[in-house]
Coordinates of C-alpha atoms and ligand atoms in Angstrom, one line a residue:
X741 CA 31.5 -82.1 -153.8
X742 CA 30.7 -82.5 -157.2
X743 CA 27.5 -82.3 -159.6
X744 CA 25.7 -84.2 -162.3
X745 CA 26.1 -81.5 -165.1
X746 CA 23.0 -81.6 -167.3
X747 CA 22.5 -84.3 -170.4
X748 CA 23.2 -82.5 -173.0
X749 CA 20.3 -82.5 -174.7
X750 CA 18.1 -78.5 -175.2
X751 CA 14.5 -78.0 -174.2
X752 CA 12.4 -77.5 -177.0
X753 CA 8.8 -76.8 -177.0
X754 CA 8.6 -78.7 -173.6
X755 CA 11.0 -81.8 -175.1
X756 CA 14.2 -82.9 -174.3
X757 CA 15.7 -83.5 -177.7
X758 CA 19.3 -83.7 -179.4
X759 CA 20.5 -80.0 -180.7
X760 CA 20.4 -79.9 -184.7
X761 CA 23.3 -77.4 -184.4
X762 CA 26.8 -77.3 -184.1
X763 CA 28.5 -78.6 -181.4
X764 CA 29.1 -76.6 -178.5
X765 CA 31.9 -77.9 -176.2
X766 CA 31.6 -76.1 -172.6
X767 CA 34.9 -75.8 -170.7
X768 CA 35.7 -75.2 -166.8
X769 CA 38.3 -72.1 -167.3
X770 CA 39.9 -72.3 -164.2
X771 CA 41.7 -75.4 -164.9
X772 CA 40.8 -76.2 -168.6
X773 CA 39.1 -79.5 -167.9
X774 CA 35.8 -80.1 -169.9
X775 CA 32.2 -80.1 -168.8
X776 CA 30.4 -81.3 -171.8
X777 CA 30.2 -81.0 -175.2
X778 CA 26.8 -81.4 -177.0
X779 CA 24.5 -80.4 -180.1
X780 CA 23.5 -76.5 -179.8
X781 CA 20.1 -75.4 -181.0
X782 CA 19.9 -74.8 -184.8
X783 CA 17.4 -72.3 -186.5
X784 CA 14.5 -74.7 -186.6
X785 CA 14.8 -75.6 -182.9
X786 CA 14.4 -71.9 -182.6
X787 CA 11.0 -72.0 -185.2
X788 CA 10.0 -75.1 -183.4
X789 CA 10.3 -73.7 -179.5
X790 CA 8.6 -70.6 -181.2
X791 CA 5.7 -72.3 -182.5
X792 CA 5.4 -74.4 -178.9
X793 CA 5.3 -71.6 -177.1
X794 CA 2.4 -69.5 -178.7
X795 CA 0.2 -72.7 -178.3
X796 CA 1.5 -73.0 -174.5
X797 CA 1.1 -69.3 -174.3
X798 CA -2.9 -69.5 -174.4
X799 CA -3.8 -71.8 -172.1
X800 CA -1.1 -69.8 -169.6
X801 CA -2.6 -66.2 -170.6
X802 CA -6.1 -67.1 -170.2
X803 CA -4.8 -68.2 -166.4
X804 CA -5.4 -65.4 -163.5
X805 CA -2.9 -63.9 -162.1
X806 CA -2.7 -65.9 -158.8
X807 CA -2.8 -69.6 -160.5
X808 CA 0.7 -68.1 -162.2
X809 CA 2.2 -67.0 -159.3
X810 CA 1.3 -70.1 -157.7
X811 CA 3.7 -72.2 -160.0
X812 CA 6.3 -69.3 -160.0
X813 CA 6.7 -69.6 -156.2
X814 CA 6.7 -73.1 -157.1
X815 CA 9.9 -72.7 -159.7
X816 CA 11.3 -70.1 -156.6
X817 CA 11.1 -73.3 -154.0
X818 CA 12.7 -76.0 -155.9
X819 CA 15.6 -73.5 -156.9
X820 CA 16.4 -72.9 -153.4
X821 CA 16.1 -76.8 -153.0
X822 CA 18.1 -77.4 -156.0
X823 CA 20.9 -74.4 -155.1
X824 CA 24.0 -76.3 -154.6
X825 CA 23.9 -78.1 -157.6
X826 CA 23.3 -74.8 -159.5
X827 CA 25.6 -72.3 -157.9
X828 CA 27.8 -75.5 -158.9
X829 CA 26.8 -76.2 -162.6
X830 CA 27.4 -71.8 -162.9
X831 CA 30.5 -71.9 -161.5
X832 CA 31.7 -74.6 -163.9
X833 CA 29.9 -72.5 -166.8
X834 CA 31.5 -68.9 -166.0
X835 CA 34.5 -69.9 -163.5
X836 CA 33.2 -67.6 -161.0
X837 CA 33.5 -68.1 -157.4
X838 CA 31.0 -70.9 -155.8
X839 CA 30.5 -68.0 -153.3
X840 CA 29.3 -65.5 -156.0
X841 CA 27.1 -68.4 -157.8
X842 CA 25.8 -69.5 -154.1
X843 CA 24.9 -65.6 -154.2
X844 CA 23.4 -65.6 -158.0
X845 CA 21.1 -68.3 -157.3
X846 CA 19.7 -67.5 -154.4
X847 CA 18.8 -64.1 -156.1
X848 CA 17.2 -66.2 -159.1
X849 CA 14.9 -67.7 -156.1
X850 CA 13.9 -64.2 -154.9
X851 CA 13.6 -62.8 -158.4
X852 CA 10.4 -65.1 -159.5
X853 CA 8.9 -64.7 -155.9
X854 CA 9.2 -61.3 -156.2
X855 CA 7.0 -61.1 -159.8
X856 CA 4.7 -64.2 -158.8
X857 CA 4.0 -61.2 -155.8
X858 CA 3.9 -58.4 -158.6
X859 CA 1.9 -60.2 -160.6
X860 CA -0.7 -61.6 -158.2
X861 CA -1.3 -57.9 -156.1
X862 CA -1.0 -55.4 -159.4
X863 CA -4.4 -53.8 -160.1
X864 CA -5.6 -52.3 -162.9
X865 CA -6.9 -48.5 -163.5
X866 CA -10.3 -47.7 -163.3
X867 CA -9.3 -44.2 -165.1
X868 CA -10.9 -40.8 -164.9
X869 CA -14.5 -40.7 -167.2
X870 CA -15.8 -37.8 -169.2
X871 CA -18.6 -39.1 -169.6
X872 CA -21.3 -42.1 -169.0
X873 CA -18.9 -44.9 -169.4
X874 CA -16.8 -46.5 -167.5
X875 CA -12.7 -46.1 -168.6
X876 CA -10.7 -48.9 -167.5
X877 CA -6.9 -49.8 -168.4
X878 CA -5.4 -53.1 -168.1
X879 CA -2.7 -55.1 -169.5
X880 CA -2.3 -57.9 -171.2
X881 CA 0.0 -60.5 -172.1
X882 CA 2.6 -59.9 -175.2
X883 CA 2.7 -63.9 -176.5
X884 CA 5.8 -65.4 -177.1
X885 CA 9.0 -63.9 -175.6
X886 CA 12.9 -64.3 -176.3
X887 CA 15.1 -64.1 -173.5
X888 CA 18.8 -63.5 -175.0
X889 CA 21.6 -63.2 -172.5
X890 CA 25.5 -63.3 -171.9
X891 CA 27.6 -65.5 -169.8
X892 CA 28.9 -63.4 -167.0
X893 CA 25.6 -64.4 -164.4
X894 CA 23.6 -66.5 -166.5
X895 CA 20.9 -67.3 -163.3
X896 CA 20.4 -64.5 -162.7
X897 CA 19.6 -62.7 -166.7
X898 CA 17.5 -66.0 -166.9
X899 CA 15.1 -65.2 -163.9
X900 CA 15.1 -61.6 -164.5
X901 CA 13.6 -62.6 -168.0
X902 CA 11.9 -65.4 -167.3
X903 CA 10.1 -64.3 -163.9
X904 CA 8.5 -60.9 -165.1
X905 CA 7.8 -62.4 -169.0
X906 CA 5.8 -65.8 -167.3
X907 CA 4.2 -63.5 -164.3
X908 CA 2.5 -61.5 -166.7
X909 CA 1.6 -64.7 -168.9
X910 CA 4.0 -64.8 -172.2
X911 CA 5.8 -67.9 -172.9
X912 CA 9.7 -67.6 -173.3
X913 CA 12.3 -68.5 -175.0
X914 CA 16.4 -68.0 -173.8
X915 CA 18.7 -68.3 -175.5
X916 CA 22.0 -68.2 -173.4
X917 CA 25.6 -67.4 -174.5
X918 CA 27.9 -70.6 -176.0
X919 CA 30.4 -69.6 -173.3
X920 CA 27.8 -70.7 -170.5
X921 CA 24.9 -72.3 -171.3
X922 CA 25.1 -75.3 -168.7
X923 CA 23.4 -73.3 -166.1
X924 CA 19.9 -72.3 -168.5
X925 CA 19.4 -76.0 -169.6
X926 CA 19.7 -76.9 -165.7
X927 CA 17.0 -74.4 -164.7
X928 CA 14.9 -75.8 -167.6
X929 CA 15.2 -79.3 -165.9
X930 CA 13.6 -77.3 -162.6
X931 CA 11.4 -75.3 -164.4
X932 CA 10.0 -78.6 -166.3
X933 CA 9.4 -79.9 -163.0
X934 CA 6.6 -77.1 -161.9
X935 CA 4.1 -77.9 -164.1
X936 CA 3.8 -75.6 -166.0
X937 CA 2.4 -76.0 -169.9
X938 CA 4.4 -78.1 -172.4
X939 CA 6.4 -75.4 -174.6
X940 CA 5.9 -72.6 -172.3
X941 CA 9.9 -72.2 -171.8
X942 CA 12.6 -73.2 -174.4
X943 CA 16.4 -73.4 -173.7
X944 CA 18.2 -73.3 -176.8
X945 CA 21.9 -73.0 -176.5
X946 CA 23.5 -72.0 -179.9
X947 CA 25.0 -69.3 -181.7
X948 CA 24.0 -65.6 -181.2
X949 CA 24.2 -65.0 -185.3
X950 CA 21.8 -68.0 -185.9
X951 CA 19.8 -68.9 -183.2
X952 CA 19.3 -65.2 -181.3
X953 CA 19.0 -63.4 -184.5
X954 CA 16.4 -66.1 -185.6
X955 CA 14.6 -65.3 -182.6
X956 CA 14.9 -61.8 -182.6
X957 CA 13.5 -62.0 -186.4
X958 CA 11.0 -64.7 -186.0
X959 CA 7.1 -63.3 -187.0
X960 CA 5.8 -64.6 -184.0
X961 CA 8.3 -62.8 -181.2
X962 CA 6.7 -60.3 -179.7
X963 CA 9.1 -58.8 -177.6
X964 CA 13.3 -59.8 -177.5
X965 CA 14.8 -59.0 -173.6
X966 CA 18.5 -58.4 -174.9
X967 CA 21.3 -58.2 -171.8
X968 CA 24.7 -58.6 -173.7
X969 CA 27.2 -56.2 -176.0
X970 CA 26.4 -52.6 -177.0
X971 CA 27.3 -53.6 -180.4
X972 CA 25.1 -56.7 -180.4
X973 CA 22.1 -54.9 -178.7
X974 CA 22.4 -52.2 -181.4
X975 CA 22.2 -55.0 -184.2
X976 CA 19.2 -56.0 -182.6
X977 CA 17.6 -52.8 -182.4
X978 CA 17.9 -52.5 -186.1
X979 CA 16.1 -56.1 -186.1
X980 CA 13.2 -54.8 -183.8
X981 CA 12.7 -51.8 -185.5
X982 CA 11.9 -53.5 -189.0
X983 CA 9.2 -55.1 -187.6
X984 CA 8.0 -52.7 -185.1
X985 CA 8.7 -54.5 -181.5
X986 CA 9.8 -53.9 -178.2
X987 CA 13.0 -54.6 -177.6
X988 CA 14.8 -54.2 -174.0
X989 CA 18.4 -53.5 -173.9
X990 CA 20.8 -53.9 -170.8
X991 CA 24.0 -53.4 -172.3
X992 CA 28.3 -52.4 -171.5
X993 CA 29.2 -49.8 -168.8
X994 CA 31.9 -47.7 -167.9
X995 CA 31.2 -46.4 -164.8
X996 CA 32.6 -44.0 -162.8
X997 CA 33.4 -44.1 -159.3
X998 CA 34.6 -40.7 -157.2
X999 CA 36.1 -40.7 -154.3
X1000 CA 35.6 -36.8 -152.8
X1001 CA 38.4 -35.5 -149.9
X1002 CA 35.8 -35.8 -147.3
X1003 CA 35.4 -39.6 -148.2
X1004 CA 35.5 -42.3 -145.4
X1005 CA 38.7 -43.6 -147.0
X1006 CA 38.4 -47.5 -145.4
X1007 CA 34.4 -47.3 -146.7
X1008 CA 35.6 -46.4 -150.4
X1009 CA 38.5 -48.9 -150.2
X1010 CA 36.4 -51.4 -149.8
X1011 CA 33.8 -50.5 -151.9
X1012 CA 36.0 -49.6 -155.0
X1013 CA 37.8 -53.0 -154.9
X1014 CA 34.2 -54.9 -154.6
X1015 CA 32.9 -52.5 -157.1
X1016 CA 35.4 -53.7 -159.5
X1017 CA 37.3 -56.3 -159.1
X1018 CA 34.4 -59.2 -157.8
X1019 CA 33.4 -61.4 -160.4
X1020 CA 37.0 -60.5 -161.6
X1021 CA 35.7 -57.5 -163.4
X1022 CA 33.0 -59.1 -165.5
X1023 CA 29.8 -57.1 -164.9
X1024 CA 28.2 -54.5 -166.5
X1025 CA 28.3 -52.0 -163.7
X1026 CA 31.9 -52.8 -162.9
X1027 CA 33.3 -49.1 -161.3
X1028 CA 36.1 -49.1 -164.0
X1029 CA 36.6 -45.5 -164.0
X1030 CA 38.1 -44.0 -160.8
X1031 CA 38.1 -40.4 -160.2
X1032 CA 40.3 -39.4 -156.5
X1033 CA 40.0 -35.4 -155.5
X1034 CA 43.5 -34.1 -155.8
X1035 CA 43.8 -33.2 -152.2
X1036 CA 44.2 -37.2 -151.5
X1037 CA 44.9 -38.9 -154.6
X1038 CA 48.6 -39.9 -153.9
X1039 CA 48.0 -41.3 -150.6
X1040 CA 44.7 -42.9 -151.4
X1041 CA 46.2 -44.1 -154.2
X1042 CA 49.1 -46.0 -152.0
X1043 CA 45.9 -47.4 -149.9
X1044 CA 44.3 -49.0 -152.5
X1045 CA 47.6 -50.3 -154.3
X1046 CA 48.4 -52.0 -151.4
X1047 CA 45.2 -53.2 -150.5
X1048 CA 44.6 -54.4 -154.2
X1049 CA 47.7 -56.4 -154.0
X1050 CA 46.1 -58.4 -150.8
X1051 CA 43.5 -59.6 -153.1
X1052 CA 43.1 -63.0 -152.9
X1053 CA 43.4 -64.6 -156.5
X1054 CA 42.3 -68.5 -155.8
X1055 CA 40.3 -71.7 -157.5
X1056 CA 36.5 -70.7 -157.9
X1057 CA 35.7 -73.8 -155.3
X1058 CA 38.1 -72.0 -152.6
X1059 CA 35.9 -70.0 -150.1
X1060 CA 38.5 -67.7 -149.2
X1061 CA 38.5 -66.8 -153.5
X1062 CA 38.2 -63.5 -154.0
X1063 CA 39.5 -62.8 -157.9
X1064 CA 38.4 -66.3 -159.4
X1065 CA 40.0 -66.7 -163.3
X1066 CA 38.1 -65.0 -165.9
X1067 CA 35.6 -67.0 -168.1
X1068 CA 37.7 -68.2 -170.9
X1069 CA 41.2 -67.8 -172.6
X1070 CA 39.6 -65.5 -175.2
X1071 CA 38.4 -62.9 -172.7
X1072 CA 41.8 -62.7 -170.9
X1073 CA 43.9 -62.3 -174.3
X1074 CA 41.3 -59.6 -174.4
X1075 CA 41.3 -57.7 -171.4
X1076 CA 45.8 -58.1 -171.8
X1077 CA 44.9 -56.3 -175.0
X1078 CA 43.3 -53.9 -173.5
X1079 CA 46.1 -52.9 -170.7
X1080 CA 48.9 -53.1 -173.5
X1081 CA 46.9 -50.7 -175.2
X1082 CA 46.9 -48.2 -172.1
X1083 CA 50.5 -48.4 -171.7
X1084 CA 51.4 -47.6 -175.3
X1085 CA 48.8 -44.4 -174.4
X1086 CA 51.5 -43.7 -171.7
X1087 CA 49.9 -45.3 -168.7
X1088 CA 51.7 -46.6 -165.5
X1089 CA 50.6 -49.7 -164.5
X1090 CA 50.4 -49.8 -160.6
X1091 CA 49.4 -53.3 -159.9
X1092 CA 48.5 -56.4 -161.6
X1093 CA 48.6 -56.0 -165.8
X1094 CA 49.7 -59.5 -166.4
X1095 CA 48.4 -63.1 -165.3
X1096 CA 49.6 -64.4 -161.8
X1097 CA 52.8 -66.8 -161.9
X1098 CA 53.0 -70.6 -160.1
X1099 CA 52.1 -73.6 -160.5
X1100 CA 48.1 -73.0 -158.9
X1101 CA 47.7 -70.8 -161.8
X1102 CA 49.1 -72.1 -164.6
X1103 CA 46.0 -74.3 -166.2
X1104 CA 43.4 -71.3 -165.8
X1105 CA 42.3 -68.0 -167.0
X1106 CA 43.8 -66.2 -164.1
X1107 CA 44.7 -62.6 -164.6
X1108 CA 46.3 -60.5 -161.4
X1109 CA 43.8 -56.9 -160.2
X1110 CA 45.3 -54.1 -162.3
X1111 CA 45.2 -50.4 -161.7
X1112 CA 46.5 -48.2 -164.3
X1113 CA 46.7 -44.2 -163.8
X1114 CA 48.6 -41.2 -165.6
X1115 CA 45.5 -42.0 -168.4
X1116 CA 43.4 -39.1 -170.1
X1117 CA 39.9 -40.1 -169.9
X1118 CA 39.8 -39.8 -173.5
X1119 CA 42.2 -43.3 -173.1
X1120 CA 41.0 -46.2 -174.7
X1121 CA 41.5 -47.8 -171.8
X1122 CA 38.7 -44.9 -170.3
X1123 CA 36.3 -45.2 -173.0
X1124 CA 35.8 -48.4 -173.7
X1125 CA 34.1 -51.7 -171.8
X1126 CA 37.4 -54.1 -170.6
X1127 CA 35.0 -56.4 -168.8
X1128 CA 38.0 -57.5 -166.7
X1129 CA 39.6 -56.6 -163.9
X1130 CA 41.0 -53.0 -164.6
X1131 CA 40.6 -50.2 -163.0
X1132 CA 41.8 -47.0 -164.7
X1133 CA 42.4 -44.3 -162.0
X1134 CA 42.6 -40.3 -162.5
X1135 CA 43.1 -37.2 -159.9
X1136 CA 39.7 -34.6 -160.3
X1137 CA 39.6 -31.0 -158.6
X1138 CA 36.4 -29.7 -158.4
X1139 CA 32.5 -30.9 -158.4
X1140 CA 31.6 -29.4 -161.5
X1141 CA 35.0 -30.7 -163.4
X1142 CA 34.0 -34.8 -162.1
X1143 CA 31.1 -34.6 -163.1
X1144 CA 31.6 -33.3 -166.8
X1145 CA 34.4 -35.7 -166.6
X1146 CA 32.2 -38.7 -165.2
X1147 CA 29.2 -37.5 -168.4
X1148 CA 32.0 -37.3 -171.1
X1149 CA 31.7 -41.1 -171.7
X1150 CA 29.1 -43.0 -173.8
X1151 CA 27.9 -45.2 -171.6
X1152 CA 25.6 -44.5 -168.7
X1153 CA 25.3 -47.4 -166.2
X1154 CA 26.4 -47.2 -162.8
X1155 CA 28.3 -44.6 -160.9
X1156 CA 29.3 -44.7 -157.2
X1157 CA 30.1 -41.8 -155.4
X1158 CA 31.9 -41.6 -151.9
X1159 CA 31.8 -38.9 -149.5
X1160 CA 29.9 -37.7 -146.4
X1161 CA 28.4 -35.0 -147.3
X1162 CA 24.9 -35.8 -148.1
X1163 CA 23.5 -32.6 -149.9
X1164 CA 26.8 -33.2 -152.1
X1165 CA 26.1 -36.8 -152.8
X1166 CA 22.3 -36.0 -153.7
X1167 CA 23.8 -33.0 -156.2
X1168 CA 26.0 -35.3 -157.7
X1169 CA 23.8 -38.5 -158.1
X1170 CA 21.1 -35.8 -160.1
X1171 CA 23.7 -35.0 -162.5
X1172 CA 25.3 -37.8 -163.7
X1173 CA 24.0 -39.8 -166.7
X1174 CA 23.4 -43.2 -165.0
X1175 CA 20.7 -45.5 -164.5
X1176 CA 21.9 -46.5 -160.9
X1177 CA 24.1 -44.2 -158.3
X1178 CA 25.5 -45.3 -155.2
X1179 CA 26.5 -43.7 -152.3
X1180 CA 29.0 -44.8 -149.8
X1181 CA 28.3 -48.4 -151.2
X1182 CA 28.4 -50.6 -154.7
X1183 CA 26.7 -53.2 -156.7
X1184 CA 24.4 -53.0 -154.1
X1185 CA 21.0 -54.8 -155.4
X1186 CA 17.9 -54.7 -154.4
X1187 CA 14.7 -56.7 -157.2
X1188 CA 12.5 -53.7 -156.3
X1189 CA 14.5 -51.0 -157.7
X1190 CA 14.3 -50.5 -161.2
X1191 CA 17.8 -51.2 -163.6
X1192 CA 18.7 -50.1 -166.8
X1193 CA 21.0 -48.0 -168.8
X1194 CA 21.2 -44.4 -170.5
X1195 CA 22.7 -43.8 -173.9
X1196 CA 25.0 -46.9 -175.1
X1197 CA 24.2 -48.7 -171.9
X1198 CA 20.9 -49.6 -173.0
X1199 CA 17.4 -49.0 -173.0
X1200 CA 14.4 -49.5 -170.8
X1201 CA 14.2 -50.9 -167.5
X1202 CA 14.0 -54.1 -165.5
X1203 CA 13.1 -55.2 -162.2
X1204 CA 10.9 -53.8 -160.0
X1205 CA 7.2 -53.9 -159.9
X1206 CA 7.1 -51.7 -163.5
X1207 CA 9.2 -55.1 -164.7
X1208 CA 6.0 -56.5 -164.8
X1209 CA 4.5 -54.0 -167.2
X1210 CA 7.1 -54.3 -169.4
X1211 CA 6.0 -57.8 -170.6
X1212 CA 3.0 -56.6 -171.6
X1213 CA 0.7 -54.6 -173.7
X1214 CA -1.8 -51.7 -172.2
X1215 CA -5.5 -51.5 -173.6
X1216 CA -8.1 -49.2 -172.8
X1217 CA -11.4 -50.1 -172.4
X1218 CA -14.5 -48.0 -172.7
X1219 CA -18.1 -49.7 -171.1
X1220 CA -21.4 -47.3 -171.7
X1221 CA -23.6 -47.1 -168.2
X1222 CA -26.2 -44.4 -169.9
X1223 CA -27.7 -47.4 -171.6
X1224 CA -28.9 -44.5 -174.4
X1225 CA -27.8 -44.4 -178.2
X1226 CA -25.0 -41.6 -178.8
X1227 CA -26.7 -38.3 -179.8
X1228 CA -24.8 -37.5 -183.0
X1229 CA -26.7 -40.7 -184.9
X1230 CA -30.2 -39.3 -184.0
X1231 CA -31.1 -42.9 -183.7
X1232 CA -34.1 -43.2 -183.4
X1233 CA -35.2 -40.3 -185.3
X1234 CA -36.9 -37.5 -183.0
X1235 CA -40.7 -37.8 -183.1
X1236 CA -40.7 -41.5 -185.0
Ligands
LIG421 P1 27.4 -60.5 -176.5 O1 26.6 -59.3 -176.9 O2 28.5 -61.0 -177.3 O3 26.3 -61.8 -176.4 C1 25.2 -61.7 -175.6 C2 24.2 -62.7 -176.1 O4 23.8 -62.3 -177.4 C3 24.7 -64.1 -176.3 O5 23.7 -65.1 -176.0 C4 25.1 -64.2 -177.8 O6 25.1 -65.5 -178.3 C5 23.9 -63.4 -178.4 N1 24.2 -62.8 -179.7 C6 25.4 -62.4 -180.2 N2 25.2 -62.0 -181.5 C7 23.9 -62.0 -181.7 C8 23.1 -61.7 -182.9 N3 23.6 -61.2 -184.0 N4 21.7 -61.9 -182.8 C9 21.2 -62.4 -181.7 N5 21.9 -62.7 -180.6 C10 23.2 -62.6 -180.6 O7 27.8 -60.3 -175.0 P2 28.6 -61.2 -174.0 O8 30.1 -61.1 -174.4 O9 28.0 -62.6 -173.9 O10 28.4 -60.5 -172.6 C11 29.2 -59.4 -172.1 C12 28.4 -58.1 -172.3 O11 27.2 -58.2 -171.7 C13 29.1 -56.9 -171.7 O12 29.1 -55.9 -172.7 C14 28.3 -56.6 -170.5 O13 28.4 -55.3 -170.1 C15 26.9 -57.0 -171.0 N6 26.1 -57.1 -169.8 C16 25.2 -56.2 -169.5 C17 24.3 -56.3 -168.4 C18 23.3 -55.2 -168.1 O14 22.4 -55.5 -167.3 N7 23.4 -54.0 -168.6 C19 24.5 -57.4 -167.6 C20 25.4 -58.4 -167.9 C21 26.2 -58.2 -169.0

């Protein structure tokens, strides 16, 4: 079954219009065919979806809480109605499985359900007086919102951007990545349809130096929501700070993943390979750094060889598609870089370091589940982001000697942990540096829990009901109930 893909054409300011940008030309890696090419946004579709959205933005702030949710649970139906076609329209953007998009989008759905809920049950504080007034603290909107995000899930960066920024009444802007930016403008086409005001969301495809940095720079942005690169995010920082504005950042991982002797070996198998080989290795909180206890490393390393090998590599539209090809010949070259680079370091290569051979694989971006060991975790191949499939494994001996092990890395993402001793697990989980620990499972999500980063991983938090928050900006409010003039004027004057 195929799919319309969308015109071509960016949403500006609440208008279809032709891209005064380069041309961006949008390619289905898993076979090389093409999906469209078209007109990116240029720096004044960027100033013109800017100033559309601060006019939209009034007329949406001054609406209560409940009239927003109402047309986010609105955008949240006609996803879900509108799912195959964008599970489809991602799958052609990123070459991901249509099982993982059928996944993403459905989570988009429950993402701006979730904050249209947030949004339309958060109270504000009536706070503690010391004297006759009343103290109150509420929130308010920010204004006008960019949205910049990558191409590895782009439904899902999109609605957790989107759904907290509108719930709390901003107007926003994405601005997805060149490398997938089919499946924004489709959402735009559903978003268009719920009513909500002209200019209040802007898609502008186009190039992260121009367009994002135009955005991020603009006067009238009040807050940028960055998910992308460490090194872009920390260009962006620089940006923010200049002018004094919040600035999210989800950025890279290297996680860590330890497998403890007491482990439930078949649990941890199947975790491990999930944890880092779905979406062929491109996410953020892939599990790319393996730590086995001694005791079992050799024969839990044979177990997950062999069970690595059974992966099965297939077309993105195949249902049985487990490693689907990566998102573009650029990325592979990269991630071969990156497992050349181990070798020369003196790594053995146990599975996989080279794209799969035969005619199925030939015309995409295929590259085979790799496991490399005999690396230091000083190793390039340990310190740095591969966003690939690549897992670099390493034997550990003690709790203490992990978890230093685990720390010494500059990133702080995700971290899974697999044994079945619980006070052990909860030890462990308190001392890594990670914004997310798992136990016994991976890349298990849940829109309530809060995500984020430590150190080069990124700052703040999204998701959850603080999400909300997040998007906007606290006031305190003082209201006199003694109806009398403040003492230190002596107003009216004693006696008079
Ligand atoms: P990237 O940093 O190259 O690009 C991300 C976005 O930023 C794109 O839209 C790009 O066009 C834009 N951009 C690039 N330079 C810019 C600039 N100077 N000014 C403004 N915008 C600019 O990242 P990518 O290659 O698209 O995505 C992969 C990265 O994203 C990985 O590092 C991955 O870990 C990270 N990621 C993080 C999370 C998370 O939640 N922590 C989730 C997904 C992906």
């Amino acid at each position: 079954m195929t799919y319309d893909m969308p015109s071509g054409e960016i949403f500006v300011a609440g208008e279809w219009r032709r891209g005064q940008g380069r041309d961006i030309r949008s390619v289905f890696a898993a076979d090389g065919t093409e999906n469209l090419t078209f007109k990116g946004a240029a720096q004044s579709d960027a100033d013109d979806a800017v100033d559309g959205a601060a006019t939209a933005q009034k007329a949406w702030g001054a609406l209560k809480p409940f009239e927003r949710a109402r047309h986010l649970y609105r955008i949240a139906d006609a996803i879900e109605a509108d799912a195959s076609r964008l599970a489809y329209i991602q799958m052609r953007d990123t070459s991901k499985s249509l099982r993982e998009t059928t996944a993403l989008v459905r989570s988009a759905a429950g993402t701006f359900r979730y904050f249209a809920a947030v949004a339309e049950t958060h109270d504000e504080q009536l706070t503690s007086a010391r004297g006759e007034y009343l103290s109150l603290s509420v929130h308010e909107p920010l204004g006008v919102v960019a949205g910049i995000t990558p191409w590895n899930s782009p439904i899902a960066s999109d609605a957790q951007k989107a759904a907290p920024a509108l719930a709390a009444g901003n107007a926003i802007i994405l601005k997805p990545s060149s490398w997938a930016p089919l499946t924004s403008l489709a959402l735009a086409e559903i978003v268009e349809q719920a009513g909500l005001p002209a200019g209040l969301f802007s898609v502008l495809p186009g190039s992260g130096s121009e367009v994002g940095n135009r955005l991020v720079e603009h006067p009238d942005v009040a807050k940028v929501s960055f998910t992308g690169g460490t090194s872009t995010g920390l260009k962006l920082a620089e940006i923010a700070a200049r002018k004094l504005m919040p600035i999210s950042l989800e950025l890279g991982g290297k996680s860590p993943t330890i497998v403890f002797e007491d482990a439930d070996i078949d649990l941890a198998i199947a975790g491990i390979l999930f944890g880092v080989f779905s979406s062929t290795g491109q996410s953020c909180i892939a599990g790319s750094r393996l730590f086995v206890a001694q005791a079992i490393y050799g024969e839990f390393m044979d177990r997950l060889v062999t069970a690595t090998r059974q992966l099965r590599i297939g077309h993105p539209e195949d249902p049985r598609t487990q490693v689907a090809p990566m998102v573009h010949a650029d990325q592979r070259a990269s991630v071969a870089g990156f497992v050349e680079a181990a070798r020369e370091e003196g790594g053995r290569v146990l599975c996989g370091g080279r794209a799969p051979e035969g005619p199925h694989y030939a015309d995409g971006t295929y590259f085979e589940p790799t496991i490399i060991d005999e690396v230091s975790n000083d190793a390039l191949i340990c310190r740095e982001e591969v966003f690939g499939p690549v897992l670099a494994a390493m034997p550990f001996s003690g709790d203490d000697e992990v978890i230093a092990r685990a720390n010494d890395n500059a990133y702080g993402l995700a971290c899974g942990l697999w044994t079945r001793d619980l006070p052990r697990a909860w030890r462990v989980a308190r001392s890594v540096t990670s914004g997310t620990v798992w136990v016994n499972t991976y890349k298990q999500f849940s829109i309530s829990a809060p995500f984020g980063g430590e150190g080069m991983s990124g700052m703040g938090r999204e998701k959850g009901r603080q999400g909300l928050l997040a998007y906007m900006a606290q006031k305190s409010v003082y209201l006199d109930t003694s109806g009398a003039p403040h003492p230190w004027a002596d107003w009216p004057p004693a006696g008079e």
